[in-house]
Coordinates of C-alpha atoms and ligand atoms in Angstrom, one line a residue:
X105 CA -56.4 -57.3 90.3
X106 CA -56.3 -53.6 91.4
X107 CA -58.9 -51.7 90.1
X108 CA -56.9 -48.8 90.5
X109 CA -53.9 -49.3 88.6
X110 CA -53.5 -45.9 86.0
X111 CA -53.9 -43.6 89.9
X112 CA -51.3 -41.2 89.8
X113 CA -51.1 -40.4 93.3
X114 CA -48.6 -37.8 92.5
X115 CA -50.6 -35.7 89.9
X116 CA -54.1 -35.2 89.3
X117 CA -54.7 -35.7 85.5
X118 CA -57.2 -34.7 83.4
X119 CA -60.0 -36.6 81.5
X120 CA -60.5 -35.3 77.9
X121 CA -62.0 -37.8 75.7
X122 CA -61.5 -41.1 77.6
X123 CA -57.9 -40.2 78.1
X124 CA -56.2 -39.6 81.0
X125 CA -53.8 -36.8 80.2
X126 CA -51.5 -34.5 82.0
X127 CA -52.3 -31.1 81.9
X128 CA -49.9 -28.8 80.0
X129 CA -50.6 -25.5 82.3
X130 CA -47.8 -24.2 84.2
X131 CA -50.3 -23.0 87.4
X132 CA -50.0 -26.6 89.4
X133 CA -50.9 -26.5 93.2
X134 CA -49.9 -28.9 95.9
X135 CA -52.3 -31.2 97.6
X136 CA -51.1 -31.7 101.2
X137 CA -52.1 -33.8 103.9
X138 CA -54.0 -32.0 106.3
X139 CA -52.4 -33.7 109.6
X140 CA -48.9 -33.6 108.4
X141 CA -48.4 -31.0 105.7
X142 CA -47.0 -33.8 103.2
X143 CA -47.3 -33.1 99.8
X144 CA -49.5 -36.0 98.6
X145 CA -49.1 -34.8 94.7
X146 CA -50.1 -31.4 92.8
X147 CA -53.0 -30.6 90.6
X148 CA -53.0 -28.5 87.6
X149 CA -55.3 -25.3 87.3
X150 CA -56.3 -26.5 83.4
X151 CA -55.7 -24.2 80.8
X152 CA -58.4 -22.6 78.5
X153 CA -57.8 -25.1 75.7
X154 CA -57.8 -28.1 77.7
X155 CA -61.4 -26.9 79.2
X156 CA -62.3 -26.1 75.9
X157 CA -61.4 -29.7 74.6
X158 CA -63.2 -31.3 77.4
X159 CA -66.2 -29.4 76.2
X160 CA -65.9 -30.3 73.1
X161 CA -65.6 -34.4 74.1
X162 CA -68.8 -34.0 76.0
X163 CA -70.5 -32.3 73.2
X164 CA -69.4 -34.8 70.5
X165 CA -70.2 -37.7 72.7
X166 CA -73.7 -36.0 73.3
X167 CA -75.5 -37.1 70.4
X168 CA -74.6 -40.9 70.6
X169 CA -74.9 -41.9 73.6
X170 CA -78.5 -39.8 74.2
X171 CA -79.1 -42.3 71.9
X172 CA -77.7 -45.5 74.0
X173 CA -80.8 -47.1 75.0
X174 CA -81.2 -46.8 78.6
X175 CA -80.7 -50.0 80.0
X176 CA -77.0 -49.9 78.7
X177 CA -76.8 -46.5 80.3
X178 CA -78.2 -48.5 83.4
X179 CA -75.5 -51.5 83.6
X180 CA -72.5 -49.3 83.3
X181 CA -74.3 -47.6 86.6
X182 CA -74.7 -51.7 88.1
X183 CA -71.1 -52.3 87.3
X184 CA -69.7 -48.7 88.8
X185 CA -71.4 -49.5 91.5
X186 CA -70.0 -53.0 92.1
X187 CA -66.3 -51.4 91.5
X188 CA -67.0 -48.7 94.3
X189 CA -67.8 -51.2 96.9
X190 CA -64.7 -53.6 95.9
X191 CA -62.3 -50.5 95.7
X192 CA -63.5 -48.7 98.9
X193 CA -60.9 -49.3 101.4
X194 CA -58.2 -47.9 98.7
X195 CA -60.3 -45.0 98.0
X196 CA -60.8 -44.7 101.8
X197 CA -56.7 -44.6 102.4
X198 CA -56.7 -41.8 99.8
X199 CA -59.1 -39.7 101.0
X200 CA -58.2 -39.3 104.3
X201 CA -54.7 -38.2 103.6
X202 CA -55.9 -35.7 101.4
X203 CA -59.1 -34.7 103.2
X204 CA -58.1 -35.2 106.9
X205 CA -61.2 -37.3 108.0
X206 CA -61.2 -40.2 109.9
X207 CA -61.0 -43.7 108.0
X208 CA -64.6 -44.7 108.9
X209 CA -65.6 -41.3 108.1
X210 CA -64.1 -41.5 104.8
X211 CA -65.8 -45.1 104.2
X212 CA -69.3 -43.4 105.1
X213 CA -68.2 -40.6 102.4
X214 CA -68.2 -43.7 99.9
X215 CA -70.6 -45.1 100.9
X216 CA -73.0 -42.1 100.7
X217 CA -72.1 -41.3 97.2
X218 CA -72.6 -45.0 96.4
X219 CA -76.0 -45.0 97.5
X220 CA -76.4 -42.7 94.6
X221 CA -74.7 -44.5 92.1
X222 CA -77.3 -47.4 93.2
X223 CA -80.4 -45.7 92.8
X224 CA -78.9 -44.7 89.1
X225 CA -79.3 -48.4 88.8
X226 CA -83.2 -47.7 88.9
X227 CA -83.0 -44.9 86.0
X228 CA -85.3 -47.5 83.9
X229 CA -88.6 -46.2 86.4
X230 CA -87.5 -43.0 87.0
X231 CA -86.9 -40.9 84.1
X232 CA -90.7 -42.8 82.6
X233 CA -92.8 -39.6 81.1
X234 CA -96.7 -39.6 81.8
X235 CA -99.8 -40.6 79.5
X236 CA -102.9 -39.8 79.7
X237 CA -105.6 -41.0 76.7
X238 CA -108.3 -38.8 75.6
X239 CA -107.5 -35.4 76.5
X240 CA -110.1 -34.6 73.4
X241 CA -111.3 -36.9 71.1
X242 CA -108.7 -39.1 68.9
X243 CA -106.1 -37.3 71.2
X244 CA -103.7 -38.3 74.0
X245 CA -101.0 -36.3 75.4
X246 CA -97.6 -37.9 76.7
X247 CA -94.4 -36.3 78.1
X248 CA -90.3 -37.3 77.6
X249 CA -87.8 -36.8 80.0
X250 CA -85.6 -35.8 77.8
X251 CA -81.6 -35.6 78.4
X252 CA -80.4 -31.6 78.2
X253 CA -76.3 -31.7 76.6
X254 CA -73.3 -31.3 78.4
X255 CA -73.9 -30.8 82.3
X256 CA -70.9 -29.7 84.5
X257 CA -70.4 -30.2 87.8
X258 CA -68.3 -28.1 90.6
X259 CA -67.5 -29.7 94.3
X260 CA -66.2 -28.9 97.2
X261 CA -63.4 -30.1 99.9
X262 CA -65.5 -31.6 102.4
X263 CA -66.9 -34.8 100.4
X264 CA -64.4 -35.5 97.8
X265 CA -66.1 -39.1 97.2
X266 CA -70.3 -38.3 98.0
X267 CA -70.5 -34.9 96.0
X268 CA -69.3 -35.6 92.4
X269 CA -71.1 -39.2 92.7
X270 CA -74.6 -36.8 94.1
X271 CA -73.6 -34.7 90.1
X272 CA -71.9 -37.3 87.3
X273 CA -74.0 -40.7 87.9
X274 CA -77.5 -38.9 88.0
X275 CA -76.4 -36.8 84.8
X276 CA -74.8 -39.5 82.3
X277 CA -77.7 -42.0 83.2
X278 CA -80.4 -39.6 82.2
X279 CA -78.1 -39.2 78.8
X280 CA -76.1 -36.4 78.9
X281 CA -72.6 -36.1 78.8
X282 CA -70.5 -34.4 81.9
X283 CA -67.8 -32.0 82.7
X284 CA -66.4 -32.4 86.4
X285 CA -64.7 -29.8 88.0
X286 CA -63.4 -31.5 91.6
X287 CA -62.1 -29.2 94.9
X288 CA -58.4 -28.1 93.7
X289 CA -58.0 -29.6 97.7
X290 CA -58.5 -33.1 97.4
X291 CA -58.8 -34.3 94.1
X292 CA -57.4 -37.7 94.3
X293 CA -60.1 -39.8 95.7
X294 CA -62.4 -37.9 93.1
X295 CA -60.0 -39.0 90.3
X296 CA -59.8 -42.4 91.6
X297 CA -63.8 -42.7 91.6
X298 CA -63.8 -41.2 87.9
X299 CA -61.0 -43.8 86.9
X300 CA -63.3 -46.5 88.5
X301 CA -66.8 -45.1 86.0
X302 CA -63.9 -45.0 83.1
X303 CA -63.2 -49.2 83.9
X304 CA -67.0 -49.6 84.7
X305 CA -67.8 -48.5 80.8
X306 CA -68.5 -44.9 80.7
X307 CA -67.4 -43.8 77.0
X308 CA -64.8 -41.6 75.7
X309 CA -66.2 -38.1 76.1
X310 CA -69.6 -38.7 78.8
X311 CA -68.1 -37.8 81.5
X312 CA -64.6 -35.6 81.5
X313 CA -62.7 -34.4 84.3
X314 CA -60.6 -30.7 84.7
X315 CA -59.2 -29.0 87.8
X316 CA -58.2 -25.6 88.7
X317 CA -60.0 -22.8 90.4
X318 CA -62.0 -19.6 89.5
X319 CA -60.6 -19.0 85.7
X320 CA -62.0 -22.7 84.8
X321 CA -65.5 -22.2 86.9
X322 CA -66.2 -19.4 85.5
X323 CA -65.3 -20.9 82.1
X324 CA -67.8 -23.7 82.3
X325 CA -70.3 -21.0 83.9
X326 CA -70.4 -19.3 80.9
X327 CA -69.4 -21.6 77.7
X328 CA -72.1 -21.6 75.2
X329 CA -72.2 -25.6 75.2
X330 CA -73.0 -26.3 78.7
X331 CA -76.8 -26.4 79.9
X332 CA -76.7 -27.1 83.5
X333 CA -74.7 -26.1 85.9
X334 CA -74.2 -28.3 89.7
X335 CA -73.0 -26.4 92.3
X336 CA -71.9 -27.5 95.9
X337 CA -69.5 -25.2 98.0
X338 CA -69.8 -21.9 99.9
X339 CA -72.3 -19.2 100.2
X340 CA -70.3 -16.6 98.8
X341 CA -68.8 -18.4 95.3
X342 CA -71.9 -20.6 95.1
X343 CA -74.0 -16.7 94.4
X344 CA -71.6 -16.4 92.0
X345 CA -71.8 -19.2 90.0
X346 CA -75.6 -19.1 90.5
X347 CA -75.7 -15.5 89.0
X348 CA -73.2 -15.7 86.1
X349 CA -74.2 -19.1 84.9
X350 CA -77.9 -18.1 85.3
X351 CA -77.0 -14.9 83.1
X352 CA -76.2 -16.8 80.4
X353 CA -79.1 -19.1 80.2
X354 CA -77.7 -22.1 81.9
X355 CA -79.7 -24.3 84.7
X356 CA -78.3 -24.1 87.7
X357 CA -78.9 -26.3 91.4
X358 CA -76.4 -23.8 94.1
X359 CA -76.1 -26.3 97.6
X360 CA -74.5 -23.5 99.6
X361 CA -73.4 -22.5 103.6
X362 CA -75.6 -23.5 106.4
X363 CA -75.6 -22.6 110.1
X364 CA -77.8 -26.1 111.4
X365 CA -79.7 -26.1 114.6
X366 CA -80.7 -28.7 116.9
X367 CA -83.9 -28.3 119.4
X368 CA -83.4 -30.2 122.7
X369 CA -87.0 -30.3 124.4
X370 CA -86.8 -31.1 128.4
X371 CA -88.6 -34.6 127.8
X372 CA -86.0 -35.5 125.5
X373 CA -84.2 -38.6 125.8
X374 CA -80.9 -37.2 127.7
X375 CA -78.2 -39.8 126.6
X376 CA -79.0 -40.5 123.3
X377 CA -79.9 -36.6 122.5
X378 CA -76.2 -35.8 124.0
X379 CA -74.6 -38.8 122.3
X380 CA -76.2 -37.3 119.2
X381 CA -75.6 -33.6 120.0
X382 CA -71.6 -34.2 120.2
X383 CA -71.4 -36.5 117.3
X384 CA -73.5 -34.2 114.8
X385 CA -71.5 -30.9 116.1
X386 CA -67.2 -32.5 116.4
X387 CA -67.7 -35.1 113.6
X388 CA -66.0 -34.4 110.7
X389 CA -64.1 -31.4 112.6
X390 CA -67.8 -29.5 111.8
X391 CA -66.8 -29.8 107.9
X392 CA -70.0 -30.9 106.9
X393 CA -72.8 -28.9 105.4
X394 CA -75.3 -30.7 107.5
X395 CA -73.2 -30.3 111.1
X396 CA -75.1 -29.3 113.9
X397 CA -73.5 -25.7 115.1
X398 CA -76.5 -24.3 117.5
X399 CA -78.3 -26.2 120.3
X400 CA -80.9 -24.8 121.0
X401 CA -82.0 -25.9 124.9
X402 CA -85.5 -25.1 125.7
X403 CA -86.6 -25.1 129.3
X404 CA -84.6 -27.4 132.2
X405 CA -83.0 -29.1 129.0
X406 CA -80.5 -25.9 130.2
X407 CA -79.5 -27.9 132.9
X408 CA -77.7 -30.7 130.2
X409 CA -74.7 -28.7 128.8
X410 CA -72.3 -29.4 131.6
X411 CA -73.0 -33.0 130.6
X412 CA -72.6 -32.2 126.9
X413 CA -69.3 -30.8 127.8
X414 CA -68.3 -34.2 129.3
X415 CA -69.0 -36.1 126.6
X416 CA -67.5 -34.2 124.2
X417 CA -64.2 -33.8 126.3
X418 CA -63.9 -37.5 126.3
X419 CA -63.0 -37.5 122.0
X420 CA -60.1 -37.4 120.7
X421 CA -58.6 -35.4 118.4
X422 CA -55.8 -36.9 116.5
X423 CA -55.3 -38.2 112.5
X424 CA -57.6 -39.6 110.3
X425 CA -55.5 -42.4 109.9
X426 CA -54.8 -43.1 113.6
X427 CA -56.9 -45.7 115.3
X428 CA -59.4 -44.7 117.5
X429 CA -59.7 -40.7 116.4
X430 CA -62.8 -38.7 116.6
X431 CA -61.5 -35.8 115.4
X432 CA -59.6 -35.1 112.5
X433 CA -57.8 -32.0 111.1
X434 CA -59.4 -29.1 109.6
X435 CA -58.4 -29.2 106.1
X436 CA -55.8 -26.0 105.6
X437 CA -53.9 -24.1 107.8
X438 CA -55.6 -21.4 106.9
X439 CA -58.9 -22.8 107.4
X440 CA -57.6 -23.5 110.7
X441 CA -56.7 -19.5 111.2
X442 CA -60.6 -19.0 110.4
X443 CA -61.9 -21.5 113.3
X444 CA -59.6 -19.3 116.0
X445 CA -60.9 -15.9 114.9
X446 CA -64.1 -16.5 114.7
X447 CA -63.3 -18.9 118.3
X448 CA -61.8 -15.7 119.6
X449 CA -64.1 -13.4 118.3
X450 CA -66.4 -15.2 120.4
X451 CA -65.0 -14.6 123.7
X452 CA -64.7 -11.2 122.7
X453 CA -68.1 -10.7 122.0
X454 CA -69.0 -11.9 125.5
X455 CA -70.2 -15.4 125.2
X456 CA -68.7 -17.9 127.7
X457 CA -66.3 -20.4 126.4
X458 CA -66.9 -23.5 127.8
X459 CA -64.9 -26.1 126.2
X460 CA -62.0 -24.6 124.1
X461 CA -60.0 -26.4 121.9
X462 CA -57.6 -23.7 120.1
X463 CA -54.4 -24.9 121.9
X464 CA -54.7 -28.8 121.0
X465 CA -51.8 -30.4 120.9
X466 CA -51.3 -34.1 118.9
X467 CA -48.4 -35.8 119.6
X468 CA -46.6 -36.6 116.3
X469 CA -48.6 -34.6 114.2
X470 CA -47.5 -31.2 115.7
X471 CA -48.0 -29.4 112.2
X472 CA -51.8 -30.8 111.6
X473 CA -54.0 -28.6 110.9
X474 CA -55.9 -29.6 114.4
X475 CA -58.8 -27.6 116.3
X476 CA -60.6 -29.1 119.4
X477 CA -64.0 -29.7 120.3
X478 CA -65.0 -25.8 121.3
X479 CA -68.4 -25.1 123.3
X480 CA -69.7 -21.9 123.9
X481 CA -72.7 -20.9 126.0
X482 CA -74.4 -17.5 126.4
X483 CA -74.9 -17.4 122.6
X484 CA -76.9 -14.2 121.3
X485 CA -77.6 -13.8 118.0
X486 CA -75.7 -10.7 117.1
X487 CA -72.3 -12.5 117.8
X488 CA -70.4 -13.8 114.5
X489 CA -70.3 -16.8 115.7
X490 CA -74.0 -17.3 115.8
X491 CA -74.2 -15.8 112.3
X492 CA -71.5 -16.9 110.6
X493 CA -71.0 -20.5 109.2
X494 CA -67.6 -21.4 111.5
X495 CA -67.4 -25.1 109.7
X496 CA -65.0 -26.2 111.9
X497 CA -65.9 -28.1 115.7
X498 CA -67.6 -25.2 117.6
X499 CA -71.1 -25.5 119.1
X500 CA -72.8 -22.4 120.1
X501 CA -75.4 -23.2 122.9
X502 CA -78.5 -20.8 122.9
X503 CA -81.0 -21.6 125.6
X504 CA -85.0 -20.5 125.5
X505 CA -87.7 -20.6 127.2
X506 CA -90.1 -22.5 124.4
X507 CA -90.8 -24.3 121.6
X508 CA -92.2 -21.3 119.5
X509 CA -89.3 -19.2 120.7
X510 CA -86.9 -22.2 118.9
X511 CA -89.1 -21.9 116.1
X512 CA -89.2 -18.4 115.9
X513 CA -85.1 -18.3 116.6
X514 CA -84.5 -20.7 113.5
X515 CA -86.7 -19.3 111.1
X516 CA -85.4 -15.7 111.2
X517 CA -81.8 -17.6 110.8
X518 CA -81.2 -17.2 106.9
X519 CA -79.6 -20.4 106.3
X520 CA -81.9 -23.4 105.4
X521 CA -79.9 -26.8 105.0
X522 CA -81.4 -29.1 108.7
X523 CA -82.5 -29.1 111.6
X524 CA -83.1 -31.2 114.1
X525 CA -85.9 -32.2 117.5
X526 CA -85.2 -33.9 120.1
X527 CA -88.3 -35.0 121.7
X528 CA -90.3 -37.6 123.2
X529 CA -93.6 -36.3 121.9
X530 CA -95.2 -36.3 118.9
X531 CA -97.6 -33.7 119.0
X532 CA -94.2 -31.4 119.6
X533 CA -92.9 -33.2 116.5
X534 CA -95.4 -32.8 114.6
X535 CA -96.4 -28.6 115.5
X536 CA -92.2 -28.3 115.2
X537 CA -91.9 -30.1 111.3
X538 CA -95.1 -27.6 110.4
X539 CA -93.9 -24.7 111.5
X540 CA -90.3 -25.0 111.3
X541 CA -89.1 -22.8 107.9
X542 CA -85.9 -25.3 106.8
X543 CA -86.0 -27.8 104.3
X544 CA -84.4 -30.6 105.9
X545 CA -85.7 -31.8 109.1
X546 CA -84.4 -34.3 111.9
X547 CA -86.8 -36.0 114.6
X548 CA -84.3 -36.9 116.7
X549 CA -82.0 -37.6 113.8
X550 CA -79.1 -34.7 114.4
X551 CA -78.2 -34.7 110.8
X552 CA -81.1 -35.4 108.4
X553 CA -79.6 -36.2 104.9
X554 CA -82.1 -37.6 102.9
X555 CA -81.3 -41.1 101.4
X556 CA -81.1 -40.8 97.5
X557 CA -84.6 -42.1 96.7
X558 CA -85.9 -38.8 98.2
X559 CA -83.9 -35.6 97.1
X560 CA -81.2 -33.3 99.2
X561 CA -83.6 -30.6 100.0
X562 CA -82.1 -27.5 101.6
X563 CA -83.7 -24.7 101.4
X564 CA -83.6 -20.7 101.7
X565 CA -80.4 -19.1 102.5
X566 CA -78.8 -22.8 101.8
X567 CA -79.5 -23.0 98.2
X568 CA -80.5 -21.3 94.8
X569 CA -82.6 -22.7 92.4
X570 CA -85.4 -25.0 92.4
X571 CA -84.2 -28.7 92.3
X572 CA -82.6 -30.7 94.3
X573 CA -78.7 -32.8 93.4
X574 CA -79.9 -36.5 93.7
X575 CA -82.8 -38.5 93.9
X576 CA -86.4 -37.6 91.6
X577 CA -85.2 -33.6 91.7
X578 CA -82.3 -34.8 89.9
X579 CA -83.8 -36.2 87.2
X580 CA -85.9 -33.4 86.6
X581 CA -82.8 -31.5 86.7
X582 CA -80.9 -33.3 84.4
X583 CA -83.9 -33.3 82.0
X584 CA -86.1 -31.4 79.9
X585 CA -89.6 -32.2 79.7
X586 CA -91.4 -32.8 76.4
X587 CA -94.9 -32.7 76.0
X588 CA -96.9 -34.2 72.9
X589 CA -100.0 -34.3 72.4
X590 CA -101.0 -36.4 69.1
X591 CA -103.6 -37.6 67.1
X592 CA -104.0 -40.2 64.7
X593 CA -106.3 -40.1 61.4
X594 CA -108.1 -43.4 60.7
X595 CA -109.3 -43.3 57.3
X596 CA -112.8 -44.4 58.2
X597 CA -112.6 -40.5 59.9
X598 CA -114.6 -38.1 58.9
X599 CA -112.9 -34.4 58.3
X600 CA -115.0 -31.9 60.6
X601 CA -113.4 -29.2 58.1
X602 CA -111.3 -26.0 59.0
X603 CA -111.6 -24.9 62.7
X604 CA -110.3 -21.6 63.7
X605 CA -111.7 -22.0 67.7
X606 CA -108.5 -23.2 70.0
X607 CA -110.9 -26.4 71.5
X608 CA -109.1 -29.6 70.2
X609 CA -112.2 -31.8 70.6
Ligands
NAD235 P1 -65.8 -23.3 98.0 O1 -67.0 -22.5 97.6 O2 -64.6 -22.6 98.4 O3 -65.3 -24.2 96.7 C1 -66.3 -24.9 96.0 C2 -65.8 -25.0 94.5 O4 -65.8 -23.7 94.0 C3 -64.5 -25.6 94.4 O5 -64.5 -26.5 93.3 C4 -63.6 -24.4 94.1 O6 -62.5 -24.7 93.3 C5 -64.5 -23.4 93.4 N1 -64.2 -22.0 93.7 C6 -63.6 -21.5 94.8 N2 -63.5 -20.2 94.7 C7 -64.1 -19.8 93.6 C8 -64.4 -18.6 93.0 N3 -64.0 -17.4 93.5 N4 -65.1 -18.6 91.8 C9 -65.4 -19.7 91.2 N5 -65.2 -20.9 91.8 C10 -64.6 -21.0 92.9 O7 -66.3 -24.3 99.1 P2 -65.4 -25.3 99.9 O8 -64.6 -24.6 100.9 O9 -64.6 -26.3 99.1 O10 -66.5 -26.2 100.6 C11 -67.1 -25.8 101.9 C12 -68.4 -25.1 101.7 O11 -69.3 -26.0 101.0 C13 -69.1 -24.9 103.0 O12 -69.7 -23.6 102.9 C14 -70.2 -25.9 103.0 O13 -71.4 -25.6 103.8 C15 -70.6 -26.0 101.6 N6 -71.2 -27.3 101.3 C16 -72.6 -27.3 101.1 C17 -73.3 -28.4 100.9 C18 -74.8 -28.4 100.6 O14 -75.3 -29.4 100.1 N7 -75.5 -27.3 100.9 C19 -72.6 -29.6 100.9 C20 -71.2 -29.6 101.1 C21 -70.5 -28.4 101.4

């Protein structure tokens, strides 16, 4: 049977209450496939009401299921993930249309945010307090992890499956209740994973679903109900959200821009630190938060990027979908506009353009949204495209003379999402991961995600606030400690009488 019988692939709906419903706003947008320009289906920009409502459901639903005892909370996790995996192909399908990625790509999207919805599985162990007996005499002190209220979540384009299922998993299974707002770009495979928690057992009102753009962010940012805020998108609206949700009181994770670097020490591995260097920088078209957009070459490594070059002439550029495609579209045309002028703001700044890929041409797919693989060498870092996040596939090659000039080149970069070594010594490793000022680092691993039993940990310019989405950060996030501290009269105790002193003992 297909799990994913009530998809309407046409229009996103909303989900108020355990009810699918269609939105009754007259702002609808298309979504459109990035390699063709086919309008896949529309998405409403929900109106105040229906935000309201959805609200509402969430705060309704609170109290009950806070009160679900967590091991139910646990199997609806066990059975979401189990419809995930069955349903990934479909999902897949879905996702690239929309999104533009490459089917495998797509899968690894699932798979990512399924990773999460696994470790959920393990909520039993990790939302336990602490205990300690004894603090004075007759008196222990013990903490709850307590769930907060309605949480919302806000995601971007670029993972339509991984980000909402880093936010809505994590957030129900600690006991709160969830609004999700999903990128207005692709929200089909999004709606499709949120039909598959509905089937999997979520209740009417946990988790509810509305679309739409600024008007409905900064509704959630701001609505009395709602206690914590998720945030994944760009620098500039991520601030935002940070600063007017903050304002009024709300807790609030911001995963925002990046501008990741890669190291390449001379006693590197060559092949497998290219291999790595092309796939981190043109996979995904550069959408990804964690793409590698500097190489850094220290030393003779200098000598590599003619190589580099080679490689990454040899992928190819065509439609998700198509077999055999490296590189997908970008996902708008005017994302695509972006790429070129920063591209040609490049050569006008003076670096050297080694590979370009502005005038790519895919047969059949003429209207795609498509950029090439782009290298540029002679990199300084006053150019905009060394300080500017480009998200599209263009590596900027910087070349120094040592490790502590890397070092010293990264850390005055204000992003902080990864970064990556290549090296064959560990004693380089190990000086680079002390000194290096970013939260995520790769030994040569290019792109460093952490898997969900340790948190995504960007840091600085990256990210406002203190926690983490996914893994133990999230749980903290998504709950308020308690701490007791109790005693217990025997009646064989003797009263010491009225003590005005603040010692417990
Ligand atoms: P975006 O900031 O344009 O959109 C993100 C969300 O904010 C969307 O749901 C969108 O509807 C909403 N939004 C857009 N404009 C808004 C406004 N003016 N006010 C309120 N809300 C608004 O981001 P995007 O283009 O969808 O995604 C790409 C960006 O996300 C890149 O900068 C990328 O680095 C970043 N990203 C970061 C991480 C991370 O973990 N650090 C992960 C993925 C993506």
């Amino acid at each position: 049977m297909n799990a994913l019988n009530n998809i309407q692939l046409k229009q996103a709906q909303l989900l108020i209450n355990g009810e699918f419903v269609e939105s009754k706003t007259t702002h609808w947008q298309d979504i459109v496939n990035p390699a063709t320009q086919e309008v896949l289906g529309q998405v409403p920009f929900a109106t105040t009401a229906e935000v309201n409502a959805a609200i509402a459901a969430a705060q309704n639903a609170f109290e009950t299921w806070r009160q679900t005892p967590i091991q139910a909370r646990m199997r609806i996790m066990l059975k979401l993930q189990d419809l995930i995996r069955q349903n990934a192909k479909d999902i897949a399908k879905v996702l690239t249309a929309e999104q533009g990625k490459t089917l495998a790509d797509a899968e690894g999207d699932i798979q990512r945010g399924l990773e999460v919805v696994e470790h959920a599985c393990s909520i039993g162990s990790l939302q336990m307090g602490e205990y300690i007996e004894g603090v004075a005499r007759g008196v222990d002190t013990y903490t709850l992890q307590q769930p907060l209220g309605v949480c919302a979540g806000i995601t971007p384009f670029n993972f339509p499956a991984m980000i909402p299922l880093w936010m809505f998993p994590m957030a129900i299974v600690c006991g709160n209740t969830f609004v999700l707002k999903p990128s207005e770009q692709d929200p089909l495979s999004t709606m499709m994973l949120v039909e598959l928690a509905v089937q999997a057992g979520v209740p009417a009102g946990v988790l509810n679903v509305v679309h739409g753009g600024k008007d409905v962010v900064d509704l959630l940012c701001t609505h009395q109900d709602i206690k914590a805020i998720s945030f994944v998108g760009s620098t500039h609206v991520g601030t935002h959200v940070y600063n007017l949700a903050g304002q009024h009181g709300k807790r609030v994770q911001s995963m925002m821009g990046a501008k990741n670097h890669v190291v390449v020490m001379p006693d590197a591995n060559k092949e497998q630190t290219l291999n790595a260097l092309v796939g981190a920088a043109f996979g995904a078209a550069g959408q990804r938060c964690m793409a590698l957009s500097v190489a850094v070459m220290v030393g003779e490594a200098k000598h590599w990027v003619e190589e580099l070059a080679e490689k990454a002439k040899t992928l190819k550029v065509n439609a998700g979908h198509e077999p055999n495609t490296d590189i997908g579209p970008v996902i708008s045309p005017r994302a695509k506009a972006r790429v070129l002028d920063l591209i040609n703001s490049g050569v006008e700044e003076g670096a050297t353009l080694l590979l370009d890929g502005r005038d790519v041409k895919v047969k059949g797919y003429e209207q795609g949204n498509f950029v090439g693989q782009t290298i540029f060498t002679h990199v300084t870092t006053d150019m905009r495209i060394y300080k500017e996040e480009i998200f599209g596939p263009v590596l900027a090659i910087i070349t120094v003379d040592s490790l502590e000039e890397a070092i010293a080149l990264i850390n005055a970069n204000p992003f902080g999402n990864g970064v990556g070594l290549f090296t064959q010594s560990g004693a380089t490793a190990r000086t680079f991961q002390h000194q290096i000022n970013i939260g995520q680092v790769g030994i040569n691993i290019p792109i460093p995600v952490p898997v969900p039993f340790f948190s995504f940990t960007g840091s600085r310019g990256s990210k406002l606030g203190d926690l983490g989405p996914y893994g133990k950060q999230a749980v903290q996030f998504y709950t308020q400690t308690k701490t007791i501290t109790s005693r217990w009269f025997e009646d064989s105790h003797q009263s010491t009488g009225v003590n005005t002193t603040i010692n417990l003992g």
